[in-house]
């Protein structure tokens, strides 16, 4: 067996005039060369031949079907539409490869590919019939079928069939993962809805606070708040709101201290809830 030389690099000390430095040194070791993997070579050769045959078949079918369609439309549109026949079959074949480990869904790709092949063969045969060369049309349809069948053979040599127990294990894992992936859009939708709801709630709270800044409790005013429908006994007397503003400007931030200050400033005991509302508006910068 022919050996194979493999380079190996190591660091060794090297001394010149008493000074030592570590340098890299390359050496080669010989190991037995691996034998040729003829199975892989044949597999690659089959794949290459299938691709060559597929290119030839696609060229033939596109030219034939394009010639048929160009009888009623411009050539560019005719050959563009003709390419759809083979592109659909290629899509089905690619889907079959991606779904090769899913025995249920792969059947849909196989059936669609067979339908696309049958339609393309019928179109090639129709072109031969219209051109008066039915035999050539039949041969061309067979070429398309054989070339695409070669692609199926190439896929078979690459397939790795699973035993029934392993297939069931894979199906269970895939189902669990697909459930999580399928819920991702729903989770995003719920998150967007929750964010929109929170934003709307904050907006309404801000609007309510702003509209009630002149009087935060219009539905039920406390006894110590001024009433617009009743004439004040002492016009110009200090109101609860004015007293809270003075307390706030004086640096008072505690509600209880503010209540005591308002009681002292106005000469009567205010409602703690009213003072607390005015203090909250001053904290939020919403008080006028």
Backbone as numpy.savetxt, mean C-alpha at the origin, in Angstrom:
# Nx Ny Nz CAx CAy CAz Cx Cy Cz
39.05 -35.62 -10.23 38.20 -34.42 -10.23 39.08 -33.17 -10.23
38.77 -32.24 -11.11 39.58 -31.04 -11.23 39.40 -30.14 -10.01
40.51 -29.72 -9.36 40.37 -28.84 -8.18 40.05 -27.41 -8.60
39.59 -26.66 -7.62 39.25 -25.25 -7.82 40.04 -24.40 -6.83
40.72 -23.38 -7.33 41.52 -22.50 -6.48 40.66 -21.35 -5.96
40.67 -21.15 -4.64 39.87 -20.11 -3.99 40.81 -19.18 -3.24
40.76 -17.87 -3.49 41.66 -16.93 -2.77 41.19 -16.71 -1.34
42.15 -16.59 -0.43 41.89 -16.28 0.97 42.85 -15.18 1.40
42.32 -14.17 2.09 43.14 -13.04 2.55 43.27 -13.10 4.06
44.51 -12.88 4.55 44.75 -12.86 5.98 45.73 -11.74 6.32
45.73 -11.33 7.57 46.63 -10.27 8.03 47.82 -10.90 8.76
49.03 -10.54 8.31 50.25 -11.12 8.88 51.20 -9.98 9.25
52.07 -10.20 10.27 53.06 -9.17 10.61 54.24 -9.21 9.64
54.77 -8.01 9.35 55.95 -7.91 8.48 56.87 -6.84 9.08
58.16 -7.23 9.29 59.11 -6.35 9.98 60.21 -5.91 9.02
60.46 -4.61 8.99 61.54 -4.03 8.21 62.30 -3.07 9.11
63.63 -3.29 9.24 64.50 -2.46 10.09 63.96 -2.35 11.52
63.42 -3.44 12.01 62.94 -3.47 13.38 61.54 -2.94 13.59
60.89 -2.34 12.53 59.52 -1.82 12.63 58.55 -2.84 12.04
57.57 -3.19 12.82 56.60 -4.22 12.41 55.28 -3.57 12.03
54.78 -3.97 10.92 53.46 -3.55 10.46 52.67 -4.80 10.07
51.33 -4.68 10.19 50.47 -5.79 9.79 49.95 -5.51 8.38
50.19 -6.46 7.51 49.82 -6.30 6.11 48.91 -7.46 5.72
48.17 -7.23 4.62 47.29 -8.29 4.11 48.06 -9.16 3.12
47.85 -10.44 3.23 48.52 -11.40 2.36 47.47 -12.33 1.77
47.57 -12.55 0.48 46.61 -13.40 -0.21 47.25 -14.75 -0.53
46.52 -15.80 -0.20 46.97 -17.15 -0.53 45.82 -17.89 -1.19
46.14 -18.92 -1.90 45.14 -19.70 -2.62 45.12 -21.11 -2.07
43.87 -21.57 -1.87 43.71 -22.96 -1.44 42.95 -23.72 -2.52
43.19 -24.99 -2.59 42.55 -25.81 -3.61 41.49 -26.68 -2.96
40.31 -26.62 -3.53 39.19 -27.44 -3.06 38.62 -28.19 -4.26
37.98 -29.32 -4.04 37.38 -30.05 -5.16 36.28 -29.23 -5.82
36.32 -29.12 -7.12 35.31 -28.38 -7.86 33.98 -29.13 -7.84
32.91 -28.36 -7.73 31.58 -28.97 -7.72 31.27 -29.54 -9.09
30.62 -30.70 -9.14 30.28 -31.27 -10.45 29.22 -30.43 -11.16
29.15 -30.55 -12.44 28.15 -29.81 -13.22 26.74 -30.28 -12.84
25.87 -29.30 -12.64 24.47 -29.59 -12.34 23.71 -29.68 -13.66
23.71 -30.87 -14.24 23.11 -31.04 -15.56 21.60 -30.80 -15.53
20.97 -31.11 -14.38 19.53 -30.85 -14.30 19.23 -29.36 -14.45
20.03 -28.54 -13.77 19.83 -27.09 -13.87 20.16 -26.59 -15.27
21.20 -27.17 -15.88 21.56 -26.76 -17.24 20.43 -27.06 -18.21
19.85 -28.27 -18.10 18.75 -28.64 -18.98 17.53 -27.76 -18.70
17.29 -27.46 -17.42 16.15 -26.62 -17.06 16.29 -25.23 -17.67
17.48 -24.67 -17.61 17.72 -23.35 -18.21 17.56 -23.42 -19.72
18.06 -24.51 -20.33 17.94 -24.65 -21.79 16.48 -24.73 -22.21
15.66 -25.45 -21.46 14.24 -25.54 -21.78 13.58 -24.16 -21.67
13.96 -23.42 -20.65 13.38 -22.08 -20.47 13.75 -21.17 -21.63
15.01 -21.20 -22.03 15.46 -20.35 -23.15 14.73 -20.73 -24.43
14.62 -22.03 -24.70 13.92 -22.46 -25.92 12.44 -22.07 -25.88
11.82 -22.15 -24.70 10.41 -21.76 -24.60 10.24 -20.27 -24.88
11.19 -19.46 -24.40 11.11 -18.02 -24.66 11.27 -17.72 -26.14
12.23 -18.40 -26.80 12.44 -18.19 -28.23 11.20 -18.59 -29.02
10.61 -19.74 -28.67 9.40 -20.17 -29.37 8.25 -19.21 -29.12
8.16 -18.70 -27.90 7.07 -17.78 -27.59 7.21 -16.49 -28.37
8.42 -15.97 -28.49 8.63 -14.74 -29.26 8.24 -14.96 -30.72
8.63 -16.12 -31.26 8.29 -16.42 -32.66 6.77 -16.53 -32.83
6.11 -17.22 -31.89 4.67 -17.40 -32.01 3.94 -16.08 -31.86
4.39 -15.24 -30.93 3.74 -13.94 -30.74 3.92 -13.08 -31.98
5.11 -13.13 -32.58 5.33 -12.35 -33.80 4.41 -12.82 -34.92
4.28 -14.14 -35.06 3.44 -14.68 -36.13 1.97 -14.33 -35.90
1.48 -14.58 -34.69 0.06 -14.34 -34.43 -0.28 -12.86 -34.52
0.63 -11.99 -34.05 0.36 -10.55 -34.14 0.30 -10.11 -35.59
1.23 -10.61 -36.40 1.23 -10.24 -37.83 -0.01 -10.77 -38.52
-0.40 -12.01 -38.20 -1.56 -12.61 -38.86 -2.86 -11.93 -38.46
-3.06 -11.76 -37.16 -4.30 -11.13 -36.70 -4.32 -9.65 -37.10
-3.17 -8.99 -37.08 -3.10 -7.60 -37.52 -3.47 -7.47 -38.98
-3.03 -8.43 -39.79 -3.41 -8.41 -41.20 -4.91 -8.57 -41.38
-5.51 -9.40 -40.53 -6.96 -9.60 -40.62 -7.71 -8.33 -40.23
-7.28 -7.68 -39.15 -7.99 -6.50 -38.67 -7.71 -5.27 -39.53
-6.58 -5.24 -40.21 -6.25 -4.07 -41.03 -7.15 -3.94 -42.25
-7.99 -4.94 -42.49 -8.91 -4.85 -43.62 -10.02 -3.84 -43.35
-10.25 -3.54 -42.06 -11.35 -2.63 -41.73 -10.88 -1.41 -40.94
-9.60 -1.31 -40.63 -9.11 -0.16 -39.88 -7.67 0.13 -40.26
-7.11 1.19 -39.71 -5.75 1.55 -40.03 -4.79 0.53 -39.44
-3.61 0.42 -40.01 -2.67 -0.63 -39.60 -2.22 -0.48 -38.16
-1.97 0.77 -37.72 -1.48 0.96 -36.36 -2.49 0.43 -35.34
-3.76 0.78 -35.52 -4.79 0.29 -34.60 -4.97 -1.21 -34.72
-4.87 -1.74 -35.96 -5.08 -3.17 -36.17 -4.01 -4.00 -35.47
-2.76 -3.64 -35.64 -1.68 -4.42 -35.02 -1.62 -4.18 -33.51
-2.03 -3.00 -33.08 -2.11 -2.77 -31.63 -3.16 -3.67 -30.99
-4.33 -3.79 -31.64 -5.37 -4.67 -31.12 -4.95 -6.13 -31.22
-4.21 -6.48 -32.28 -3.76 -7.87 -32.45 -2.83 -8.30 -31.33
-2.02 -7.37 -30.83 -1.10 -7.73 -29.75 -1.84 -8.09 -28.46
-3.11 -7.63 -28.34 -3.86 -7.92 -27.11 -4.12 -9.41 -26.96
-4.25 -10.14 -28.07 -4.54 -11.57 -27.98 -3.43 -12.31 -27.23
-2.18 -12.04 -27.61 -1.07 -12.72 -26.96 -0.74 -12.13 -25.60
-0.95 -10.81 -25.44 -0.68 -10.21 -24.14 -1.60 -10.78 -23.07
-2.85 -11.04 -23.43 -3.77 -11.64 -22.47 -3.31 -13.04 -22.07
-2.83 -13.80 -23.04 -2.33 -15.14 -22.71 -1.08 -15.05 -21.82
-0.20 -14.09 -22.13 1.00 -13.91 -21.30 0.62 -13.51 -19.88
-0.38 -12.64 -19.76 -0.84 -12.26 -18.42 -1.36 -13.47 -17.66
-2.14 -14.31 -18.34 -2.67 -15.50 -17.68 -1.55 -16.44 -17.27
-0.53 -16.57 -18.11 0.60 -17.45 -17.78 1.40 -16.91 -16.60
1.61 -15.59 -16.59 2.31 -14.98 -15.46 1.51 -15.15 -14.16
0.18 -15.00 -14.25 -0.66 -15.21 -13.06 -0.60 -16.66 -12.61
-0.56 -17.58 -13.58 -0.42 -19.00 -13.21 0.87 -19.25 -12.45
1.95 -18.60 -12.85 3.23 -18.78 -12.15 3.17 -18.21 -10.73
2.57 -17.03 -10.59 2.49 -16.43 -9.26 1.58 -17.22 -8.33
0.56 -17.86 -8.88 -0.41 -18.60 -8.07 -0.14 -20.09 -8.05
1.08 -20.49 -8.40 1.37 -21.92 -8.52 1.24 -22.68 -7.20
1.36 -21.99 -6.06 1.21 -22.66 -4.77 -0.20 -22.53 -4.22
-1.12 -21.98 -5.00 -2.51 -21.87 -4.60 -3.36 -22.68 -5.58
-3.63 -23.95 -5.26 -4.29 -24.82 -6.25 -5.70 -24.39 -6.61
-6.34 -23.55 -5.81 -7.71 -23.12 -6.11 -7.70 -21.96 -7.11
-6.99 -20.91 -6.78 -6.99 -19.73 -7.64 -6.22 -19.95 -8.93
-5.24 -20.86 -8.95 -4.45 -21.06 -10.16 -5.30 -21.64 -11.29
-6.38 -22.34 -10.93 -7.23 -22.92 -11.96 -7.89 -21.84 -12.81
-8.24 -20.72 -12.19 -8.85 -19.62 -12.96 -7.86 -19.08 -13.99
-6.58 -18.95 -13.60 -5.57 -18.47 -14.54 -5.36 -19.46 -15.68
-5.38 -20.76 -15.35 -5.19 -21.78 -16.39 -6.35 -21.75 -17.38
-7.58 -21.67 -16.87 -8.74 -21.64 -17.77 -8.73 -20.40 -18.65
-8.40 -19.25 -18.07 -8.36 -18.02 -18.87 -7.28 -18.12 -19.94
-6.13 -18.70 -19.61 -5.07 -18.85 -20.60 -5.49 -19.74 -21.76
-6.22 -20.80 -21.45 -6.68 -21.68 -22.53 -7.70 -20.99 -23.42
-8.57 -20.19 -22.81 -9.55 -19.44 -23.61 -8.83 -18.43 -24.51
-7.84 -17.71 -23.97 -7.10 -16.74 -24.76 -6.36 -17.43 -25.90
-5.79 -18.61 -25.64 -5.10 -19.35 -26.71 -6.08 -19.78 -27.79
-7.27 -20.27 -27.38 -8.25 -20.72 -28.37 -8.73 -19.56 -29.24
-8.94 -18.39 -28.62 -9.39 -17.23 -29.39 -8.32 -16.78 -30.38
-7.05 -16.77 -29.93 -5.96 -16.38 -30.83 -5.83 -17.36 -31.99
-5.94 -18.65 -31.71 -5.87 -19.65 -32.79 -7.02 -19.47 -33.78
-8.22 -19.18 -33.27 -9.36 -18.96 -34.16 -9.15 -17.73 -35.04
-8.55 -16.68 -34.47 -8.30 -15.47 -35.26 -7.27 -15.74 -36.35
-6.21 -16.51 -36.05 -5.20 -16.85 -37.06 -5.83 -17.69 -38.16
-6.68 -18.64 -37.76 -7.36 -19.47 -38.76 -8.30 -18.63 -39.62
-8.96 -17.65 -39.00 -9.86 -16.79 -39.77 -9.08 -15.96 -40.78
-7.87 -15.51 -40.41 -7.07 -14.75 -41.36 -6.69 -15.61 -42.56
-6.34 -16.88 -42.30 -6.03 -17.76 -43.43 -7.24 -18.01 -44.31
-8.41 -18.12 -43.70 -9.62 -18.35 -44.48 -9.96 -17.14 -45.34
-9.89 -15.93 -44.76 -10.20 -14.71 -45.51 -9.20 -14.49 -46.62
-7.94 -14.85 -46.38 -6.89 -14.65 -47.40 -6.88 -15.74 -48.45
-7.71 -16.76 -48.29 -7.73 -17.86 -49.25 -6.62 -18.85 -49.02
-5.96 -18.80 -47.87 -4.87 -19.71 -47.52 -5.23 -20.41 -46.21
-6.26 -21.26 -46.29 -6.75 -21.90 -45.07 -5.70 -22.82 -44.47
-4.92 -23.49 -45.30 -3.90 -24.41 -44.78 -2.83 -23.62 -44.01
-2.41 -22.51 -44.58 -1.41 -21.68 -43.89 -1.98 -21.17 -42.57
-3.25 -20.79 -42.58 -3.87 -20.33 -41.34 -3.90 -21.43 -40.29
-4.21 -22.66 -40.73 -4.26 -23.78 -39.78 -2.87 -24.07 -39.23
-1.86 -24.03 -40.09 -0.49 -24.27 -39.62 -0.06 -23.18 -38.65
-0.40 -21.93 -38.96 -0.05 -20.85 -38.06 -0.71 -20.99 -36.70
-1.98 -21.44 -36.69 -2.67 -21.66 -35.42 -1.99 -22.77 -34.63
-1.54 -23.82 -35.33 -0.83 -24.91 -34.64 0.51 -24.43 -34.09
1.18 -23.58 -34.84 2.46 -23.04 -34.34 2.24 -22.28 -33.04
1.19 -21.47 -33.00 0.90 -20.71 -31.78 0.60 -21.65 -30.62
-0.18 -22.71 -30.89 -0.53 -23.66 -29.83 0.71 -24.41 -29.34
1.57 -24.86 -30.26 2.74 -25.63 -29.85 3.74 -24.76 -29.09
3.93 -23.51 -29.54 4.87 -22.63 -28.87 4.41 -22.31 -27.45
3.14 -22.04 -27.30 2.63 -21.72 -25.97 2.56 -22.97 -25.10
2.35 -24.13 -25.73 2.45 -25.37 -24.98 3.86 -25.60 -24.47
4.87 -25.19 -25.25 6.25 -25.30 -24.78 6.49 -24.46 -23.53
5.83 -23.31 -23.46 5.95 -22.49 -22.26 5.36 -23.22 -21.05
4.25 -23.92 -21.27 3.67 -24.70 -20.18 4.63 -25.79 -19.70
5.33 -26.44 -20.63 6.32 -27.44 -20.25 7.45 -26.82 -19.44
7.90 -25.64 -19.87 8.97 -24.97 -19.13 8.52 -24.64 -17.71
7.26 -24.25 -17.53 6.77 -23.95 -16.20 6.67 -25.21 -15.35
6.35 -26.35 -15.99 6.25 -27.59 -15.24 7.59 -28.01 -14.65
8.68 -27.80 -15.39 9.99 -28.21 -14.86 10.45 -27.30 -13.74
9.83 -26.12 -13.61 10.18 -25.22 -12.52 9.24 -25.36 -11.33
8.11 -25.99 -11.52 7.15 -26.14 -10.42 7.71 -27.03 -9.32
7.34 -26.73 -8.09 7.72 -27.53 -6.93 6.43 -27.94 -6.22
5.84 -29.07 -6.61 4.57 -29.49 -6.00 4.72 -29.75 -4.50
3.67 -29.42 -3.76 3.65 -29.63 -2.32 2.77 -30.83 -1.98
3.16 -31.55 -0.94 2.32 -32.66 -0.49 1.06 -32.09 0.17
0.00 -32.90 0.31 -1.28 -32.37 0.84 -1.17 -31.72 2.21
-0.41 -32.29 3.13 -0.31 -31.72 4.48 0.40 -30.36 4.44
1.49 -30.28 3.67 2.20 -29.01 3.55 1.33 -27.97 2.86
0.53 -28.39 1.87 -0.36 -27.46 1.19 -1.40 -26.91 2.14
-1.94 -27.75 3.02 -2.92 -27.27 4.00 -2.27 -26.31 4.99
-1.04 -26.60 5.41 -0.33 -25.69 6.31 -0.11 -24.34 5.65
0.30 -24.37 4.36 0.52 -23.12 3.63 -0.78 -22.36 3.46
-1.87 -23.06 3.19 -3.17 -22.39 3.02 -3.60 -21.70 4.31
-3.37 -22.35 5.46 -3.74 -21.74 6.74 -2.93 -20.48 7.01
-1.61 -20.56 6.77 -0.77 -19.38 6.99 -1.15 -18.26 6.04
-1.41 -18.61 4.79 -1.77 -17.59 3.81 -3.12 -16.95 4.15
-4.07 -17.76 4.61 -5.38 -17.21 4.97 -5.26 -16.23 6.14
-4.42 -16.56 7.13 -4.25 -15.66 8.26 -3.60 -14.34 7.81
-2.59 -14.45 6.96 -1.92 -13.24 6.47 -2.85 -12.42 5.58
-3.61 -13.08 4.72 -4.54 -12.35 3.84 -5.61 -11.63 4.65
-6.03 -12.23 5.77 -7.01 -11.55 6.62 -6.44 -10.26 7.18
-5.19 -10.29 7.61 -4.56 -9.08 8.14 -4.37 -8.04 7.05
-3.93 -8.48 5.86 -3.75 -7.54 4.76 -5.08 -6.96 4.30
-6.13 -7.79 4.30 -7.43 -7.30 3.89 -8.03 -6.28 4.83
-7.64 -6.35 6.11 -8.16 -5.39 7.10 -7.41 -4.08 7.10
-6.26 -4.02 6.42 -5.50 -2.77 6.42 -6.30 -1.59 5.87
-6.96 -1.71 4.70 -7.75 -0.56 4.24 -8.86 -0.18 5.20
-9.48 -1.19 5.87 -10.54 -0.89 6.82 -9.98 -0.13 8.02
-8.81 -0.55 8.50 -8.20 0.14 9.63 -7.84 1.58 9.26
-7.32 1.77 8.05 -7.02 3.13 7.61 -8.29 3.98 7.55
-9.38 3.39 7.04 -10.64 4.13 6.95 -11.16 4.50 8.34
-11.08 3.56 9.28 -11.54 3.85 10.64 -10.68 4.92 11.30
-9.36 4.84 11.05 -8.46 5.86 11.62 -8.76 7.23 11.05
-9.01 7.32 9.73 -9.36 8.61 9.13 -10.68 9.13 9.68
-11.66 8.22 9.86 -12.94 8.66 10.40 -12.83 9.16 11.84
-12.03 8.45 12.67 -11.85 8.89 14.05 -11.14 10.23 14.11
-10.13 10.44 13.24 -9.42 11.71 13.22 -10.35 12.85 12.79
-11.20 12.59 11.78 -12.13 13.62 11.33 -13.15 13.95 12.42
-13.62 12.91 13.15 -14.59 13.14 14.22 -13.97 13.95 15.36
-12.73 13.62 15.74 -12.06 14.38 16.80 -11.85 15.84 16.40
-11.45 16.04 15.13 -11.24 17.41 14.66 -12.54 18.20 14.67
-13.64 17.56 14.28 -14.93 18.25 14.27 -15.39 18.58 15.69
-15.16 17.65 16.62 -15.53 17.92 18.01 -14.74 19.09 18.58
-13.43 19.14 18.29 -12.63 20.26 18.76 -13.09 21.58 18.16
-13.47 21.52 16.86 -13.94 22.74 16.20 -15.24 23.24 16.84
-16.16 22.33 17.13 -17.42 22.73 17.75 -17.20 23.27 19.15
-16.28 22.67 19.90 -15.98 23.17 21.23 -15.41 24.59 21.18
-14.54 24.82 20.20 -13.96 26.16 20.05 -15.04 27.17 19.66
-15.94 26.78 18.75 -17.01 27.69 18.36 -17.94 27.98 19.52
-18.25 26.95 20.32 -19.14 27.16 21.45 -18.49 28.06 22.49
-17.19 27.85 22.73 -16.50 28.69 23.70 -16.41 30.13 23.21
-16.17 30.29 21.89 -16.04 31.65 21.35 -17.37 32.39 21.38
-18.46 31.69 21.04 -19.77 32.33 21.05 -20.25 32.63 22.45
-19.77 31.91 23.45 -20.18 32.16 24.82 -19.19 32.95 25.61
-18.22 33.60 24.94 -17.21 34.34 25.69 -17.79 35.55 26.41
-18.84 36.16 25.81 -19.46 37.29 26.49 -20.21 36.84 27.72
-20.83 35.65 27.63 -21.52 35.08 28.78 -21.53 33.57 28.58
-20.68 32.79 29.23 -20.54 31.38 28.95 -21.75 30.57 29.32
-22.71 31.09 30.03 -23.85 30.30 30.45 -25.11 31.10 30.21
-25.50 31.25 28.93 -26.65 32.07 28.60 -27.95 31.38 28.95
-27.93 30.00 29.02 -29.17 29.28 29.29 -29.60 29.41 30.74
-28.67 29.61 31.62 -29.02 29.72 33.03 -28.02 30.57 33.75
-28.21 31.85 33.79 -27.25 32.74 34.41 -27.35 32.64 35.92
-26.23 32.78 36.56 -26.20 32.78 38.01 -26.78 34.08 38.54
-27.10 34.05 39.84 -27.75 35.22 40.43 -26.84 36.42 40.46
-25.51 36.17 40.43 -24.60 37.30 40.54 -24.21 37.88 39.20
-24.69 37.29 38.06 -24.36 37.82 36.74 -25.36 38.90 36.37
-24.92 39.91 35.63 -25.86 40.97 35.23 -26.88 40.45 34.25
-28.09 40.91 34.34 -29.18 40.51 33.46 -29.53 41.70 32.58
-29.54 41.46 31.26 -29.77 42.56 30.32 -31.18 43.10 30.42
-32.13 42.26 30.92 -33.53 42.69 31.00 -33.85 43.41 32.30
-32.94 43.46 33.22 -33.18 44.09 34.53 -32.21 45.25 34.69
-32.71 46.38 35.06 -31.84 47.54 35.25 -30.98 47.35 36.49
-29.71 47.65 36.34 -28.80 47.50 37.48 -29.12 48.53 38.53
-29.10 48.11 39.81 -29.36 49.02 40.92 -28.24 50.04 41.02
-26.97 49.53 40.79 -25.82 50.43 40.85 -25.17 50.45 39.47
-25.61 51.35 38.60 -25.01 51.39 37.27 -23.50 51.61 37.37
-22.75 50.84 36.56 -21.29 50.97 36.55 -20.61 50.17 37.62
-21.39 49.41 38.45 -20.76 48.59 39.48 -19.93 47.49 38.84
-18.95 46.99 39.57 -18.03 45.97 39.09 -18.78 44.64 38.93
-18.69 44.06 37.74 -19.34 42.77 37.49 -18.39 41.63 37.83
-18.96 40.43 37.85 -18.15 39.24 38.15 -17.06 39.04 37.10
-17.42 39.25 35.85 -16.44 39.08 34.79 -15.31 40.10 34.90
-15.68 41.36 35.20 -14.64 42.38 35.35 -13.72 42.04 36.51
-14.31 41.54 37.61 -13.50 41.20 38.77 -12.56 40.04 38.46
-13.06 39.07 37.71 -12.20 37.93 37.32 -11.08 38.41 36.42
-11.38 39.36 35.50 -10.33 39.90 34.63 -9.25 40.59 35.45
-9.68 41.37 36.46 -8.69 42.06 37.31 -7.85 41.04 38.05
-8.51 39.98 38.56 -7.77 38.94 39.27 -6.77 38.26 38.34
-7.20 38.02 37.13 -6.31 37.36 36.15 -5.12 38.25 35.82
-5.39 39.54 35.58 -4.31 40.47 35.28 -3.36 40.63 36.47
-3.87 40.37 37.69 -3.03 40.47 38.88 -2.18 39.23 39.11
-2.34 38.22 38.25 -1.52 37.02 38.37 -2.19 35.88 39.10
-3.46 36.01 39.43 -4.17 34.92 40.11 -4.59 33.88 39.08
-4.18 32.62 39.33 -4.50 31.54 38.40 -5.33 30.45 39.07
-5.47 30.46 40.35 -6.23 29.45 41.06 -7.69 29.88 41.16
-8.62 28.96 40.89 -10.05 29.29 40.89 -10.54 29.72 42.26
-10.10 29.05 43.31 -10.56 29.40 44.65 -10.07 30.79 45.06
-8.82 31.09 44.75 -8.32 32.45 45.04 -9.10 33.48 44.25
-9.45 33.12 43.00 -10.23 34.06 42.19 -11.60 34.29 42.78
-12.24 33.23 43.35 -13.56 33.39 43.97 -13.47 34.34 45.16
-12.42 34.15 45.98 -12.27 35.03 47.15 -12.04 36.47 46.71
-11.24 36.65 45.66 -10.97 38.02 45.20 -12.23 38.68 44.66
-13.03 37.92 43.86 -14.26 38.48 43.29 -15.23 38.84 44.41
-15.34 37.99 45.44 -16.24 38.29 46.56 -15.83 39.57 47.28
-14.53 39.74 47.42 -14.03 40.95 48.08 -14.24 42.17 47.20
-14.02 42.02 45.88 -14.11 43.17 44.98 -15.54 43.61 44.74
-16.47 42.65 44.65 -17.86 42.99 44.34 -18.71 43.14 45.58
-18.23 42.65 46.72 -19.00 42.76 47.96 -20.06 41.71 48.10
-20.06 40.69 47.26 -21.02 39.60 47.40 -20.36 38.30 46.95
-20.89 37.20 47.42 -20.31 35.89 47.11 -20.72 35.48 45.70
-19.76 35.31 44.78 -20.12 34.90 43.42 -20.33 33.39 43.33
-20.85 32.94 42.22 -21.00 31.51 41.98 -19.63 30.94 41.58
-19.15 29.92 42.30 -17.85 29.32 41.92 -17.83 28.81 40.48
-18.97 28.30 40.01 -19.01 27.78 38.63 -18.81 28.91 37.63
-19.43 30.07 37.90 -19.28 31.21 36.99 -17.84 31.69 36.96
-17.24 31.80 38.14 -15.83 32.22 38.19 -14.94 31.21 37.47
-15.22 29.93 37.68 -14.41 28.89 37.02 -14.54 28.96 35.50
-15.75 29.27 35.00 -15.93 29.39 33.55 -15.15 30.56 32.98
-15.22 31.70 33.69 -14.46 32.86 33.21 -12.96 32.59 33.27
-12.49 31.91 34.31 -11.06 31.59 34.41 -10.65 30.65 33.27
-11.50 29.72 32.94 -11.18 28.80 31.84 -11.09 29.55 30.51
-11.98 30.53 30.31 -11.93 31.31 29.08 -10.66 32.14 29.02
-10.22 32.70 30.16 -8.98 33.47 30.17 -7.79 32.56 29.88
-7.81 31.33 30.40 -6.70 30.40 30.12 -6.62 30.06 28.63
-7.77 29.92 28.00 -7.81 29.58 26.59 -7.65 30.80 25.68
-7.59 31.99 26.29 -7.44 33.21 25.50 -8.68 33.58 24.74
-9.87 33.11 25.21 -11.11 33.35 24.50 -11.96 34.44 25.12
-11.60 34.92 26.30 -12.42 35.95 26.98 -12.20 37.30 26.31
-13.32 38.03 26.17 -13.23 39.34 25.54 -12.90 40.44 26.52
